PDB file of C-alpha atoms in Angstrom:
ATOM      1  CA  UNK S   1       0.000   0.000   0.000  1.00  0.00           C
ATOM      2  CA  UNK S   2       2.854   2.315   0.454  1.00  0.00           C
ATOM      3  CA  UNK S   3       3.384   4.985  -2.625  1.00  0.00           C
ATOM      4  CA  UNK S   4       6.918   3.333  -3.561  1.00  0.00           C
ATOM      5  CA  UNK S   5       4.282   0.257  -4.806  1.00  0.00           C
ATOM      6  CA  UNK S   6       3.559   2.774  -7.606  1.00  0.00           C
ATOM      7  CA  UNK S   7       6.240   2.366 -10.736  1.00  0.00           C
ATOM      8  CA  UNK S   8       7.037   5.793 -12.525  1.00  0.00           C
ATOM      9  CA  UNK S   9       5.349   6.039 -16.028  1.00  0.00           C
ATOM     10  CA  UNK S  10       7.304   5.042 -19.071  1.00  0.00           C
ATOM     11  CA  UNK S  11       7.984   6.994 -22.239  1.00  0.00           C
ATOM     12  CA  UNK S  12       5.261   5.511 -23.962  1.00  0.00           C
ATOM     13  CA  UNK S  13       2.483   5.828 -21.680  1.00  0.00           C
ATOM     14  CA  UNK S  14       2.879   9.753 -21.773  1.00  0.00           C
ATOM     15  CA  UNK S  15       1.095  11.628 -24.446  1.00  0.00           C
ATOM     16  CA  UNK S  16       1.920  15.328 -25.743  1.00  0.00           C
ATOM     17  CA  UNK S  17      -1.121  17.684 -26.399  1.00  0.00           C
ATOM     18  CA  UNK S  18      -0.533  21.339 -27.530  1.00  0.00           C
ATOM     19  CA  UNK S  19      -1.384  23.950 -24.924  1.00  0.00           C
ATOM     20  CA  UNK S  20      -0.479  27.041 -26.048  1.00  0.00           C
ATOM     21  CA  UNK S  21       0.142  28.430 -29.624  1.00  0.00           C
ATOM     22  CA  UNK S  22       1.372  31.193 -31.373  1.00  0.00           C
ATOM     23  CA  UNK S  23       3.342  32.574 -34.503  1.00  0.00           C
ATOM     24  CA  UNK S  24       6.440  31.648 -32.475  1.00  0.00           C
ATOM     25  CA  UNK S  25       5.623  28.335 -31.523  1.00  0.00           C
ATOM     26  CA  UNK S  26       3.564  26.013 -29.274  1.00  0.00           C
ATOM     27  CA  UNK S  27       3.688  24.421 -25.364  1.00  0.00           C
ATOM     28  CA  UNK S  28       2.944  21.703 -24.674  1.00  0.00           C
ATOM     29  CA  UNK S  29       1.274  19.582 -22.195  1.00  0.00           C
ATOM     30  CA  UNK S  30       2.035  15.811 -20.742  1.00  0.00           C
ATOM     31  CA  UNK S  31      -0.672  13.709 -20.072  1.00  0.00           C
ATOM     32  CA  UNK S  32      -1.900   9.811 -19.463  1.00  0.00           C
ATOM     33  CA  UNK S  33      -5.392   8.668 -20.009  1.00  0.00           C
ATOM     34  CA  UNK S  34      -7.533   6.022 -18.531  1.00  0.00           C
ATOM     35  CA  UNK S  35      -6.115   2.660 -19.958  1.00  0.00           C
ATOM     36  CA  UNK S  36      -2.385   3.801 -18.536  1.00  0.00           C
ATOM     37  CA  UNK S  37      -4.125   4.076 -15.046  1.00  0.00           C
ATOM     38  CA  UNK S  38      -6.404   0.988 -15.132  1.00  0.00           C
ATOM     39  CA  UNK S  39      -2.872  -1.146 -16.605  1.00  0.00           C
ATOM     40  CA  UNK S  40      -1.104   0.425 -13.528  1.00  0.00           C
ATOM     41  CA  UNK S  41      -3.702  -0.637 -11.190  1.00  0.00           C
ATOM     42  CA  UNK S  42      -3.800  -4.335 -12.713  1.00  0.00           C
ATOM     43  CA  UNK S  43      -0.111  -4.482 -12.177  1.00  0.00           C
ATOM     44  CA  UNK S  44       0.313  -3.057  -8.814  1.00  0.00           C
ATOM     45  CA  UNK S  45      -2.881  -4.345  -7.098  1.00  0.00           C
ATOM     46  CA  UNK S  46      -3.689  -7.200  -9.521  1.00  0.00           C
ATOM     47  CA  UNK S  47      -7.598  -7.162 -11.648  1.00  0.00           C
ATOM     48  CA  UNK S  48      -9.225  -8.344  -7.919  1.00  0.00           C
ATOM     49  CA  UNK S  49      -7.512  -5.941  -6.182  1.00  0.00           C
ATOM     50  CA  UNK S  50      -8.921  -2.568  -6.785  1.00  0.00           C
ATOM     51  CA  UNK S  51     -12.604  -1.084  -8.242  1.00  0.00           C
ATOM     52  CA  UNK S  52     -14.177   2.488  -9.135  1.00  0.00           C
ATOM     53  CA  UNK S  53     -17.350   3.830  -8.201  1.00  0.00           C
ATOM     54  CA  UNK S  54     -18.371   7.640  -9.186  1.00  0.00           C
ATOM     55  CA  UNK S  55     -20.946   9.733  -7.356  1.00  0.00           C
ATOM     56  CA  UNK S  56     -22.478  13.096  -8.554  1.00  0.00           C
ATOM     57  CA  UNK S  57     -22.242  15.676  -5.776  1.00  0.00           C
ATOM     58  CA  UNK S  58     -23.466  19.341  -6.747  1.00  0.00           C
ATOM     59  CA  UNK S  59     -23.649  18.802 -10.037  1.00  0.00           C
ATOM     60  CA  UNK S  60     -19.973  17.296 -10.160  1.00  0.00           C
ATOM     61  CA  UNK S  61     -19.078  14.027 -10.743  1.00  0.00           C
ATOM     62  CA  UNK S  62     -16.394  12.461  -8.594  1.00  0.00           C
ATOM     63  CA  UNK S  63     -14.631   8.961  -8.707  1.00  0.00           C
ATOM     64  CA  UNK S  64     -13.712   6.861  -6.415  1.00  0.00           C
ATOM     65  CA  UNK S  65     -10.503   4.422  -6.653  1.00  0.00           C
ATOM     66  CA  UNK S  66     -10.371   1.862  -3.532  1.00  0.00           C
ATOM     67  CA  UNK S  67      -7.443  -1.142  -2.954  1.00  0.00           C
ATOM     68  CA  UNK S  68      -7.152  -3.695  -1.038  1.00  0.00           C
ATOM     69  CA  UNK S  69      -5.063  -3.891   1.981  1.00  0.00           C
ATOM     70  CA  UNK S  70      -4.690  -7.357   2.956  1.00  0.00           C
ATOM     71  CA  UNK S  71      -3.510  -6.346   6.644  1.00  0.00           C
ATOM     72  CA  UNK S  72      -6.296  -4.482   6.941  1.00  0.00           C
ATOM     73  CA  UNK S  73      -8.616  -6.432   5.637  1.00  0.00           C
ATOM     74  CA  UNK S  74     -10.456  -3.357   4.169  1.00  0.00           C
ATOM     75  CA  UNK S  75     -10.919  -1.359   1.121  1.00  0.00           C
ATOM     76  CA  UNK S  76      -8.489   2.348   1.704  1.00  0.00           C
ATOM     77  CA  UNK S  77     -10.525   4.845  -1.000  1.00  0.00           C
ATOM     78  CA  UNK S  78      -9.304   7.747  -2.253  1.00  0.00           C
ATOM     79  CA  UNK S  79     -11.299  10.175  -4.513  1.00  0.00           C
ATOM     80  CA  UNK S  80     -11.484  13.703  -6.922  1.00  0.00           C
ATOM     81  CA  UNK S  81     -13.738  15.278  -8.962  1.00  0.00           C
ATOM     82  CA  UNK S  82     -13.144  15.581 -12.695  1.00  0.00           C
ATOM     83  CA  UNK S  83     -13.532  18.556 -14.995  1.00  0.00           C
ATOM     84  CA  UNK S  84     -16.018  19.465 -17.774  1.00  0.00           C
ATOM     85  CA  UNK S  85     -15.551  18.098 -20.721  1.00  0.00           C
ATOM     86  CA  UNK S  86     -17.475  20.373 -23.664  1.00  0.00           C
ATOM     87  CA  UNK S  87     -17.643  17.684 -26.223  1.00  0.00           C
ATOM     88  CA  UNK S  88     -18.757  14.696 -23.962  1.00  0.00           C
ATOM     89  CA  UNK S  89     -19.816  15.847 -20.856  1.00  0.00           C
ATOM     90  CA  UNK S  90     -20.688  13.127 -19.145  1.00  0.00           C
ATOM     91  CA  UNK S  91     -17.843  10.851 -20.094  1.00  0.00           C
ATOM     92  CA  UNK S  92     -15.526  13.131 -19.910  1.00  0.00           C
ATOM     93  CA  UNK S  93     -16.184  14.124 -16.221  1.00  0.00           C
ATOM     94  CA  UNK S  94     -16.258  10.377 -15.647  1.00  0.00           C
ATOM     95  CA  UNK S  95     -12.661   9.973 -17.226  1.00  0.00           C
ATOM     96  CA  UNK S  96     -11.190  12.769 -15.986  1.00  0.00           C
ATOM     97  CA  UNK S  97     -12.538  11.984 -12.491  1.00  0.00           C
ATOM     98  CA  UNK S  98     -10.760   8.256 -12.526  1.00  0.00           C
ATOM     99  CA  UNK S  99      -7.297   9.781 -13.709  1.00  0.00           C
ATOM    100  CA  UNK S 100      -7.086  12.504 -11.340  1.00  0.00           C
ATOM    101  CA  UNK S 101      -8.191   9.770  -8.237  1.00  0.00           C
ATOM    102  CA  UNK S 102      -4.982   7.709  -9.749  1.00  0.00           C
ATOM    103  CA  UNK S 103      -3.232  10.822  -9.392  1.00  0.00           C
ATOM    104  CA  UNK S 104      -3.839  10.436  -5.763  1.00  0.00           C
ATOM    105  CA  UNK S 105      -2.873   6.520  -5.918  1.00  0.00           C
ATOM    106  CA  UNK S 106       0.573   7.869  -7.313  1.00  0.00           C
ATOM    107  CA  UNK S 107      -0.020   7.233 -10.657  1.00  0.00           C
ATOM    108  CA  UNK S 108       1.868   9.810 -13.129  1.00  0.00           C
ATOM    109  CA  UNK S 109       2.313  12.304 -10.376  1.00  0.00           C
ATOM    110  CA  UNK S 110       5.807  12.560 -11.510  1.00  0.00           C
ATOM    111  CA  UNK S 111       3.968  14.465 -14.575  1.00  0.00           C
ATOM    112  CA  UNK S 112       3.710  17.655 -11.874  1.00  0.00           C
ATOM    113  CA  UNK S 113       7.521  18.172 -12.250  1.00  0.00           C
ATOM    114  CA  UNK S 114       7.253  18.336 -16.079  1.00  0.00           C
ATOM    115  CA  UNK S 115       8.783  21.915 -17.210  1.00  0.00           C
ATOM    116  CA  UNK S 116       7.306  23.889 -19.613  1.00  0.00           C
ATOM    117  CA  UNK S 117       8.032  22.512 -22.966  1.00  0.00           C
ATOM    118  CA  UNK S 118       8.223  25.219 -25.705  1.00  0.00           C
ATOM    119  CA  UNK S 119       8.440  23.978 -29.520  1.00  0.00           C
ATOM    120  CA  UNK S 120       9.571  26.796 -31.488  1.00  0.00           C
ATOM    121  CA  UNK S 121       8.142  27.687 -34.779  1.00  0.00           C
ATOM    122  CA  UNK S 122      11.257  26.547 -36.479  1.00  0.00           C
ATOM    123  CA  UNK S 123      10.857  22.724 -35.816  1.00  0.00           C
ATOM    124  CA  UNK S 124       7.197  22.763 -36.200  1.00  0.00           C
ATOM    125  CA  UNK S 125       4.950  23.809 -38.938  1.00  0.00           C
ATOM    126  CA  UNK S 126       2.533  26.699 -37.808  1.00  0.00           C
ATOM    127  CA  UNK S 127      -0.138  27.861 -39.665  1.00  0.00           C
ATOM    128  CA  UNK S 128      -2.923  30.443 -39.425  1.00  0.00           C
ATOM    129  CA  UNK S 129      -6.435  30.150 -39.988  1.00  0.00           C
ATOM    130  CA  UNK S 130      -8.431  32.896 -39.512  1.00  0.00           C
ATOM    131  CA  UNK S 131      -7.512  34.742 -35.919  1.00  0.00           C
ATOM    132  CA  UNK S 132      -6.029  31.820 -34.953  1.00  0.00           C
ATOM    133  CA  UNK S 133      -2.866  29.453 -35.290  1.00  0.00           C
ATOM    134  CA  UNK S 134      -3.524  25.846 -35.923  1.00  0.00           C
ATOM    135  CA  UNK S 135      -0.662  23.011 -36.521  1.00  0.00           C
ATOM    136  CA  UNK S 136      -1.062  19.152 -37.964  1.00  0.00           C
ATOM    137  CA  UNK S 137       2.183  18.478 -36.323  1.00  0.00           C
ATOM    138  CA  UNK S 138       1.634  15.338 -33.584  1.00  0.00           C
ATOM    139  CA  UNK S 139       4.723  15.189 -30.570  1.00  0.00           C
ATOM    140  CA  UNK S 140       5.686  11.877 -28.674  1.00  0.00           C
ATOM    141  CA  UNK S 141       7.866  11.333 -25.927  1.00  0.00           C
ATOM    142  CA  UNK S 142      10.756   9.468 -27.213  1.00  0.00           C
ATOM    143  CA  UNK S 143      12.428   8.918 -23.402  1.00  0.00           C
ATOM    144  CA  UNK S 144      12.360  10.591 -20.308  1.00  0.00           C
ATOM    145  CA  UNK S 145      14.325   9.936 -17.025  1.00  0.00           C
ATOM    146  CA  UNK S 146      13.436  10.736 -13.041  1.00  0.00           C
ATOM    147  CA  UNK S 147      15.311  11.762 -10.469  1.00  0.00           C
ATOM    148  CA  UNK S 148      15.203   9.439  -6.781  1.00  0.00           C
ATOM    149  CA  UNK S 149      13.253  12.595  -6.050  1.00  0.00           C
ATOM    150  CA  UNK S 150      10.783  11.197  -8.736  1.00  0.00           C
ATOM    151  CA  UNK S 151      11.182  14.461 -10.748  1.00  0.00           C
ATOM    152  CA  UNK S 152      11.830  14.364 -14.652  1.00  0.00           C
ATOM    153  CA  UNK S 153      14.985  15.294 -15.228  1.00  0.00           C
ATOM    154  CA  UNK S 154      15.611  14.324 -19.178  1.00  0.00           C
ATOM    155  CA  UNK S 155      13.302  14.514 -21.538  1.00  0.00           C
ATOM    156  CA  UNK S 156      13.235  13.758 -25.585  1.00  0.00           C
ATOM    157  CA  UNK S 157      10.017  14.829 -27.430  1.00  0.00           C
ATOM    158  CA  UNK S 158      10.034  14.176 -31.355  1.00  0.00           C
ATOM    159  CA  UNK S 159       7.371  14.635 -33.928  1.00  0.00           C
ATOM    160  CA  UNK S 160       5.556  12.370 -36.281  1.00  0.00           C
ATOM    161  CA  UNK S 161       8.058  12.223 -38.636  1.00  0.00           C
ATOM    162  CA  UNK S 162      10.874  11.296 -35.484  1.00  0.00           C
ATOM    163  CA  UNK S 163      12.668  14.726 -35.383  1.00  0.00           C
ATOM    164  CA  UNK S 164      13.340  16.026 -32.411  1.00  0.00           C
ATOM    165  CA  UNK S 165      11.282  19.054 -31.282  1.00  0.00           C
ATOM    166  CA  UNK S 166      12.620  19.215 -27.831  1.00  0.00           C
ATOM    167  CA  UNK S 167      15.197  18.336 -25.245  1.00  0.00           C
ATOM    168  CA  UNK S 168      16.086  18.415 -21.204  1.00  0.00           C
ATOM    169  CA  UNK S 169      19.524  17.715 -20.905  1.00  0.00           C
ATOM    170  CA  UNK S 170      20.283  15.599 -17.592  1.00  0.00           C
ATOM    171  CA  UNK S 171      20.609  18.167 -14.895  1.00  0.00           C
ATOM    172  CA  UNK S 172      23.452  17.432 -12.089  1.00  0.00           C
ATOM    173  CA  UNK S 173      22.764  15.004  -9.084  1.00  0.00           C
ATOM    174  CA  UNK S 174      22.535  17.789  -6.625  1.00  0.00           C
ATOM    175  CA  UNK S 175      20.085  19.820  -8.945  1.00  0.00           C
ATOM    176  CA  UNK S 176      16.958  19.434  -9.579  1.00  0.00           C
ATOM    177  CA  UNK S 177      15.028  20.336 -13.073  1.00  0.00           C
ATOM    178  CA  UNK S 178      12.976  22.984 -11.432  1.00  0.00           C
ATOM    179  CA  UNK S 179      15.949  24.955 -10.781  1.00  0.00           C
ATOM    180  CA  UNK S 180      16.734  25.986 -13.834  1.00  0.00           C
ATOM    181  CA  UNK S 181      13.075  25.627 -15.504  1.00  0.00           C
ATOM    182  CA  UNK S 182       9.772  26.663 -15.587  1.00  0.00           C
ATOM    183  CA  UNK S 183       7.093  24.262 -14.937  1.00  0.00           C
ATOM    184  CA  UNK S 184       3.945  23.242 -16.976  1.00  0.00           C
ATOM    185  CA  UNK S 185       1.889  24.652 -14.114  1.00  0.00           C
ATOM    186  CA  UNK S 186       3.685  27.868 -13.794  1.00  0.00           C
ATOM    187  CA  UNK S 187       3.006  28.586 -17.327  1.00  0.00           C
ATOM    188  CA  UNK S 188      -0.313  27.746 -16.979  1.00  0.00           C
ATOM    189  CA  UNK S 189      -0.504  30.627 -14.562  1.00  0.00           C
ATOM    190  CA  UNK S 190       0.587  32.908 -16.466  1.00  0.00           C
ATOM    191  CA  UNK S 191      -1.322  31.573 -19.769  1.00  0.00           C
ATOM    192  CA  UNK S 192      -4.601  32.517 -17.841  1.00  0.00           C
ATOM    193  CA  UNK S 193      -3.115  35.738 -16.132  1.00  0.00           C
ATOM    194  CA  UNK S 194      -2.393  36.370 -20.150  1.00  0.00           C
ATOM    195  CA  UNK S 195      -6.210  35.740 -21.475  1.00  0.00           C
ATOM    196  CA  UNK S 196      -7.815  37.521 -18.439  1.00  0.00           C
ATOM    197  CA  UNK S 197      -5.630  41.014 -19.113  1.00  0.00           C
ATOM    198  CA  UNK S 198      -6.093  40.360 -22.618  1.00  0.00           C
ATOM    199  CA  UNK S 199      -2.085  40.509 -23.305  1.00  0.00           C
ATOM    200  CA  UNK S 200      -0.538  38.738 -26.050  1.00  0.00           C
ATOM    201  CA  UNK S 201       2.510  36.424 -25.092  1.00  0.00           C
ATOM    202  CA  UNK S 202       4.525  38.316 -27.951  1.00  0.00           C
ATOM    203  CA  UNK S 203       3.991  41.627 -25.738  1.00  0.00           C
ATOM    204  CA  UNK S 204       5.604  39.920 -23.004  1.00  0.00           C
ATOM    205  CA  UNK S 205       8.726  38.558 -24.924  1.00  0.00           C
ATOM    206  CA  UNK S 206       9.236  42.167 -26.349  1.00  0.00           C
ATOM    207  CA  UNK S 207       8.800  43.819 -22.949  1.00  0.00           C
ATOM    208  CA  UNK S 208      11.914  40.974 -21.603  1.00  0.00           C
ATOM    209  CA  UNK S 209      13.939  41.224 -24.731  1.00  0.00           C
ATOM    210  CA  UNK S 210      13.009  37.361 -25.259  1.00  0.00           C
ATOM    211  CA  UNK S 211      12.236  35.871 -28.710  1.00  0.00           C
ATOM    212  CA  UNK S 212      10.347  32.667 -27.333  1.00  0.00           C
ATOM    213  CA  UNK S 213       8.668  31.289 -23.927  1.00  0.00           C
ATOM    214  CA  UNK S 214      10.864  28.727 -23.839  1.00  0.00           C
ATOM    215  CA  UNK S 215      13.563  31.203 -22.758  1.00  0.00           C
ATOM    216  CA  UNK S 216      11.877  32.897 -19.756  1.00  0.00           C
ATOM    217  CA  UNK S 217      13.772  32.433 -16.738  1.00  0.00           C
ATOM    218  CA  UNK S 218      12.134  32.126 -13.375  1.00  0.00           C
ATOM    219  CA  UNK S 219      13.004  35.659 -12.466  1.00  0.00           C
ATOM    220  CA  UNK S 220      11.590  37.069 -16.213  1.00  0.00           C
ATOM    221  CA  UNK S 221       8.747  34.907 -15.155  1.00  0.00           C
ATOM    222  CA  UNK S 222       7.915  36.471 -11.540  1.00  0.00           C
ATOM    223  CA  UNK S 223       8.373  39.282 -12.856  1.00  0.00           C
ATOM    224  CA  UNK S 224       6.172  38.960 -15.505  1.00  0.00           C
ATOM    225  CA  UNK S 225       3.126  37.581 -13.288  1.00  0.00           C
ATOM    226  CA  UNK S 226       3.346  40.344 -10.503  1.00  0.00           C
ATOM    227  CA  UNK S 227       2.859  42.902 -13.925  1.00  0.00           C
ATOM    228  CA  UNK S 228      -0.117  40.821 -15.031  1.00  0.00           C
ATOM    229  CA  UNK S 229      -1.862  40.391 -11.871  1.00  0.00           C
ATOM    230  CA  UNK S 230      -1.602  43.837 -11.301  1.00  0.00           C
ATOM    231  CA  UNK S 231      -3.447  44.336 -14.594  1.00  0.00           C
ATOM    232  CA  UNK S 232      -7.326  45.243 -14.603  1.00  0.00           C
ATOM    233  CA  UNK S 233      -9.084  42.592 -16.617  1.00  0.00           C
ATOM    234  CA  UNK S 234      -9.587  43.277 -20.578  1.00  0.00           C
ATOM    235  CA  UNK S 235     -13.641  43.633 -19.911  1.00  0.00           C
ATOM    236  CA  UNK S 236     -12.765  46.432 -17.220  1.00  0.00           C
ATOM    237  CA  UNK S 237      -9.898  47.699 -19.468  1.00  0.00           C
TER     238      UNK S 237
END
């Protein structure tokens, strides 16, 4: 039962969805779905030894993953509600609810200490379609490596055609990749700082003498947010 029971996810049970993109380039995101978590809990807990249940509460729908603990003799639950899903509502609540309760079980938490991954324009192809920028291009993790700490600290993404679109070199034993980096979440921060104020990411760069997010540096970065949040919203602007 202890979290150690949990093995770290492998390259190719982590997907790659674009998060953010622009004329520069694109972020993206790491993810696992449903059949990574339900393999995970087959192999740590065996078919018999785990089950789901989901209950609506307010409106939300939440999951419910409970193991066995043979010294107990009792099922241990843990639980989380999932988010909206626009296209499928229902199932995608229900999905989204069952990951994020394996999230709690350990599985793919090591996915928190992703950094932000920035693709520049120049090894993707970007196009625009009306207001917005749109790419075919599909990303893969080719490897990835953890720290004891659990943290990623290498990371290979290619594309569909196997060319690499980004890299995180191995950082040194007594670092880890958060010092240098910016996390996935911390650019989510500032992604929805960005859309509230109505700011364009290029406005940023220029204001930092930066060409691409992938070169903000957590001090660019603070900086950066306390400007934003200090910002009156675009409606109020």
């Amino acid at each position: 039962m202890e979290q150690d029971m949990v093995r770290l996810l492998r390259a190719d049970e982590i997907e790659c969805r674009v998060s953010m993109i622009n004329g520069n380039g694109l972020s993206l995101l790491l993810f696992k779905d449903a059949r990574v978590d339900q393999k995970i809990l087959d192999e740590t807990f065996s078919p018999f030894g785990w089950k789901r249940s989901h209950q609506s509460i307010d409106g939300n729908l939440y999951c419910t993953v409970e193991v066995w603990d043979s010294e107990k003799e009792q099922w241990i639950a843990k639980q989380d509600v999932g988010a909206m899903s626009y296209s499928e509502k229902e199932k995608g609540q229900a999905s989204d609810s069952f990951k994020r309760a394996c999230f709690n079980w350990g599985i793919g938490r090591e996915l928190y200490t992703a950094p932000f991954i920035w693709v520049p324009a120049a090894k993707t192809d970007i196009q625009k379609k009306g207001d917005r920028y749109i790419t075919k291009d599909s990303f893969s993790v080719q490897s990835i490596s953890y720290s004891v700490q659990k943290e990623i600290v290498s990371l290979t993404i290619v594309n569909q055609k196997g060319m690499k679109a980004y890299e995180l070199n191995q950082e040194p034993e007594n670092k880890t990749a958060s010092d240098k980096t910016l996390t996935a979440g911390q650019m989510k921060i500032l992604e929805k700082e960005l859309e509230r104020t109505g700011i364009a990411m290029e406005a940023v760069l220029d204001r930092y003498q930066i060409k691409e997010a992938g070169e903000m540096t957590p001090e660019i970065y603070k900086k950066a947010l306390g400007s934003l949040k200090k910002t009156k919203p675009k409606e109020a602007a």
